[in-house]
mmCIF file of C-alpha atoms in Angstrom:
data_model
loop_
_atom_site.group_PDB
_atom_site.id
_atom_site.type_symbol
_atom_site.label_atom_id
_atom_site.label_comp_id
_atom_site.label_asym_id
_atom_site.label_seq_id
_atom_site.Cartn_x
_atom_site.Cartn_y
_atom_site.Cartn_z
ATOM 1 C CA UNK A 1 12.183 24.741 -30.549
ATOM 2 C CA UNK A 2 14.549 24.260 -27.626
ATOM 3 C CA UNK A 3 11.795 24.850 -25.067
ATOM 4 C CA UNK A 4 8.533 23.434 -26.441
ATOM 5 C CA UNK A 5 7.042 20.601 -28.472
ATOM 6 C CA UNK A 6 3.780 21.792 -30.038
ATOM 7 C CA UNK A 7 1.262 19.262 -31.372
ATOM 8 C CA UNK A 8 -1.922 19.740 -33.356
ATOM 9 C CA UNK A 9 -4.630 17.122 -33.085
ATOM 10 C CA UNK A 10 -8.342 16.801 -33.843
ATOM 11 C CA UNK A 11 -9.377 19.002 -30.945
ATOM 12 C CA UNK A 12 -10.165 22.676 -31.075
ATOM 13 C CA UNK A 13 -6.857 23.539 -29.445
ATOM 14 C CA UNK A 14 -3.173 22.769 -29.837
ATOM 15 C CA UNK A 15 -1.224 20.911 -27.134
ATOM 16 C CA UNK A 16 2.051 22.269 -25.773
ATOM 17 C CA UNK A 17 4.665 20.136 -24.024
ATOM 18 C CA UNK A 18 7.937 21.203 -22.457
ATOM 19 C CA UNK A 19 10.978 19.586 -24.075
ATOM 20 C CA UNK A 20 12.107 18.096 -20.751
ATOM 21 C CA UNK A 21 8.817 16.163 -20.418
ATOM 22 C CA UNK A 22 9.436 14.330 -23.704
ATOM 23 C CA UNK A 23 11.488 11.344 -22.594
ATOM 24 C CA UNK A 24 12.699 8.654 -25.031
ATOM 25 C CA UNK A 25 12.771 6.220 -22.091
ATOM 26 C CA UNK A 26 8.990 6.615 -21.772
ATOM 27 C CA UNK A 27 7.772 7.422 -25.322
ATOM 28 C CA UNK A 28 4.108 6.716 -24.548
ATOM 29 C CA UNK A 29 3.720 9.511 -22.017
ATOM 30 C CA UNK A 30 4.549 13.197 -21.893
ATOM 31 C CA UNK A 31 2.987 15.600 -19.408
ATOM 32 C CA UNK A 32 1.058 18.315 -21.238
ATOM 33 C CA UNK A 33 2.138 21.816 -20.216
ATOM 34 C CA UNK A 34 -0.636 23.918 -21.749
ATOM 35 C CA UNK A 35 -2.812 24.666 -24.748
ATOM 36 C CA UNK A 36 -3.129 27.158 -27.568
ATOM 37 C CA UNK A 37 -6.693 28.090 -28.452
ATOM 38 C CA UNK A 38 -7.381 27.121 -32.052
ATOM 39 C CA UNK A 39 -10.520 27.106 -34.136
ATOM 40 C CA UNK A 40 -12.338 24.085 -35.416
ATOM 41 C CA UNK A 41 -12.556 20.481 -34.340
ATOM 42 C CA UNK A 42 -11.991 18.049 -37.134
ATOM 43 C CA UNK A 43 -9.787 15.049 -37.661
ATOM 44 C CA UNK A 44 -8.169 15.695 -41.030
ATOM 45 C CA UNK A 45 -6.938 19.268 -40.785
ATOM 46 C CA UNK A 46 -3.502 19.993 -42.136
ATOM 47 C CA UNK A 47 -1.767 22.487 -39.898
ATOM 48 C CA UNK A 48 1.638 24.062 -40.430
ATOM 49 C CA UNK A 49 3.490 25.563 -37.484
ATOM 50 C CA UNK A 50 6.596 27.722 -37.677
ATOM 51 C CA UNK A 51 8.557 29.421 -34.937
ATOM 52 C CA UNK A 52 9.302 33.044 -35.757
ATOM 53 C CA UNK A 53 12.373 33.647 -33.656
ATOM 54 C CA UNK A 54 12.074 32.414 -30.062
ATOM 55 C CA UNK A 55 8.972 34.394 -29.196
ATOM 56 C CA UNK A 56 6.270 33.835 -31.808
ATOM 57 C CA UNK A 57 4.553 30.832 -33.351
ATOM 58 C CA UNK A 58 2.748 31.048 -36.688
ATOM 59 C CA UNK A 59 0.030 28.436 -37.222
ATOM 60 C CA UNK A 60 -1.662 28.132 -40.584
ATOM 61 C CA UNK A 61 -4.459 25.836 -41.678
ATOM 62 C CA UNK A 62 -3.981 24.873 -45.302
ATOM 63 C CA UNK A 63 -7.656 24.087 -45.794
ATOM 64 C CA UNK A 64 -8.681 27.613 -44.829
ATOM 65 C CA UNK A 65 -5.737 29.742 -45.883
ATOM 66 C CA UNK A 66 -5.690 31.869 -42.744
ATOM 67 C CA UNK A 67 -3.018 31.984 -40.071
ATOM 68 C CA UNK A 68 -2.692 32.705 -36.371
ATOM 69 C CA UNK A 69 0.169 34.284 -34.428
ATOM 70 C CA UNK A 70 0.848 33.281 -30.808
ATOM 71 C CA UNK A 71 3.187 35.082 -28.411
ATOM 72 C CA UNK A 72 4.838 32.201 -26.556
ATOM 73 C CA UNK A 73 6.166 34.603 -23.907
ATOM 74 C CA UNK A 74 2.552 34.777 -22.662
ATOM 75 C CA UNK A 75 2.138 31.007 -22.412
ATOM 76 C CA UNK A 76 3.319 30.683 -18.812
ATOM 77 C CA UNK A 77 0.806 33.290 -17.618
ATOM 78 C CA UNK A 78 -1.997 31.471 -19.453
ATOM 79 C CA UNK A 79 -0.947 28.168 -17.867
ATOM 80 C CA UNK A 80 -0.877 29.785 -14.400
ATOM 81 C CA UNK A 81 -4.391 31.156 -15.005
ATOM 82 C CA UNK A 82 -5.596 27.761 -16.249
ATOM 83 C CA UNK A 83 -6.664 29.099 -19.654
ATOM 84 C CA UNK A 84 -5.667 28.380 -23.237
ATOM 85 C CA UNK A 85 -3.320 30.917 -24.810
ATOM 86 C CA UNK A 86 -5.258 32.862 -27.409
ATOM 87 C CA UNK A 87 -3.734 34.075 -30.661
ATOM 88 C CA UNK A 88 -2.304 37.576 -30.740
ATOM 89 C CA UNK A 89 -3.565 37.942 -34.256
ATOM 90 C CA UNK A 90 -5.623 36.095 -36.839
ATOM 91 C CA UNK A 91 -5.106 36.988 -40.479
ATOM 92 C CA UNK A 92 -7.554 35.900 -43.167
ATOM 93 C CA UNK A 93 -5.477 35.610 -46.308
ATOM 94 C CA UNK A 94 -5.387 33.028 -49.069
ATOM 95 C CA UNK A 95 -1.992 31.766 -47.968
ATOM 96 C CA UNK A 96 -1.173 28.227 -49.079
ATOM 97 C CA UNK A 97 2.127 27.136 -47.584
ATOM 98 C CA UNK A 98 4.945 28.708 -45.603
ATOM 99 C CA UNK A 99 8.499 27.675 -44.863
ATOM 100 C CA UNK A 100 10.793 29.468 -42.423
ATOM 101 C CA UNK A 101 14.579 29.191 -42.332
ATOM 102 C CA UNK A 102 16.157 31.534 -39.791
ATOM 103 C CA UNK A 103 15.067 35.047 -40.809
ATOM 104 C CA UNK A 104 13.871 33.966 -44.248
ATOM 105 C CA UNK A 105 10.185 33.204 -44.834
ATOM 106 C CA UNK A 106 9.006 31.688 -48.107
ATOM 107 C CA UNK A 107 5.242 31.840 -48.707
ATOM 108 C CA UNK A 108 3.142 30.492 -51.543
ATOM 109 C CA UNK A 109 -0.080 31.982 -52.784
ATOM 110 C CA UNK A 110 -2.321 30.762 -55.625
ATOM 111 C CA UNK A 111 -0.169 32.314 -58.364
ATOM 112 C CA UNK A 112 3.220 33.137 -56.846
ATOM 113 C CA UNK A 113 5.897 32.361 -54.267
ATOM 114 C CA UNK A 114 7.219 35.246 -52.191
ATOM 115 C CA UNK A 115 10.342 35.643 -50.075
ATOM 116 C CA UNK A 116 10.149 37.784 -46.928
ATOM 117 C CA UNK A 117 12.241 38.631 -43.910
ATOM 118 C CA UNK A 118 10.757 37.275 -40.671
ATOM 119 C CA UNK A 119 11.824 40.490 -38.915
ATOM 120 C CA UNK A 120 9.966 42.579 -41.520
ATOM 121 C CA UNK A 121 6.902 40.317 -41.203
ATOM 122 C CA UNK A 122 6.866 40.832 -37.410
ATOM 123 C CA UNK A 123 7.511 44.582 -37.722
ATOM 124 C CA UNK A 124 4.640 44.841 -40.220
ATOM 125 C CA UNK A 125 2.203 43.545 -37.552
ATOM 126 C CA UNK A 126 2.383 39.946 -38.859
ATOM 127 C CA UNK A 127 1.222 40.818 -42.335
ATOM 128 C CA UNK A 128 3.275 40.377 -45.470
ATOM 129 C CA UNK A 129 5.097 43.545 -46.536
ATOM 130 C CA UNK A 130 6.393 44.026 -50.066
ATOM 131 C CA UNK A 131 8.326 40.840 -50.887
ATOM 132 C CA UNK A 132 12.106 40.761 -51.243
ATOM 133 C CA UNK A 133 11.624 38.364 -54.175
ATOM 134 C CA UNK A 134 8.648 37.014 -56.126
ATOM 135 C CA UNK A 135 8.623 33.843 -58.219
ATOM 136 C CA UNK A 136 5.723 33.389 -60.595
ATOM 137 C CA UNK A 137 7.249 30.777 -62.938
ATOM 138 C CA UNK A 138 9.022 27.525 -61.941
ATOM 139 C CA UNK A 139 10.618 25.375 -64.668
ATOM 140 C CA UNK A 140 8.793 27.348 -67.349
ATOM 141 C CA UNK A 141 5.379 26.757 -65.759
ATOM 142 C CA UNK A 142 3.310 29.356 -63.905
ATOM 143 C CA UNK A 143 3.070 28.818 -60.148
ATOM 144 C CA UNK A 144 -0.278 27.275 -59.271
ATOM 145 C CA UNK A 145 -1.751 25.742 -56.143
ATOM 146 C CA UNK A 146 1.048 24.025 -54.193
ATOM 147 C CA UNK A 147 0.587 21.136 -51.778
ATOM 148 C CA UNK A 148 3.908 21.843 -50.086
ATOM 149 C CA UNK A 149 6.913 24.152 -50.161
ATOM 150 C CA UNK A 150 10.417 23.959 -48.705
ATOM 151 C CA UNK A 151 13.423 26.261 -48.997
ATOM 152 C CA UNK A 152 16.771 25.197 -47.565
ATOM 153 C CA UNK A 153 18.761 28.320 -48.424
ATOM 154 C CA UNK A 154 19.987 27.013 -51.777
ATOM 155 C CA UNK A 155 17.132 25.001 -53.255
ATOM 156 C CA UNK A 156 13.418 25.619 -53.522
ATOM 157 C CA UNK A 157 11.304 22.449 -53.478
ATOM 158 C CA UNK A 158 7.657 22.635 -54.478
ATOM 159 C CA UNK A 159 5.040 19.908 -54.529
ATOM 160 C CA UNK A 160 1.712 19.854 -56.286
ATOM 161 C CA UNK A 161 -0.571 17.071 -57.487
ATOM 162 C CA UNK A 162 1.600 14.577 -59.346
ATOM 163 C CA UNK A 163 4.788 16.660 -59.338
ATOM 164 C CA UNK A 164 7.731 17.601 -57.151
ATOM 165 C CA UNK A 165 10.040 20.286 -58.509
ATOM 166 C CA UNK A 166 13.503 21.061 -57.122
#
């Protein structure tokens, strides 16, 4: 976002940098601002991160299906205390992929794609309320496990093994 660059790596936490410390004149160095506590230490995890407004960050691990919510307004206090910011909430749910565009959240599960309002998601304590729209068939085929998902406001793009559908 306009304030932070957030980077997942093989460690059991996520690095946070301030935008002003990322300098194209010195691309090999950026001063780390703080950390988000995150579970697991492994080198091939696939992590998706989405800002929910300016305050919250949603981090999901595609290999586990769960997601974590961080309140970035609490990051400065954690940095001052010298501790990693812990997640406000962890939700164990078989969530595959998420895409966020403004107030619109598109989420894929094993047999469907759902459309939600980010504001409703936050108001519902970071759990998915009844969807505004559900898609269970794409191009005449039932929705199955997706490797990726993107919604740009007009087009839905899905990717699974051997196929990209627009």
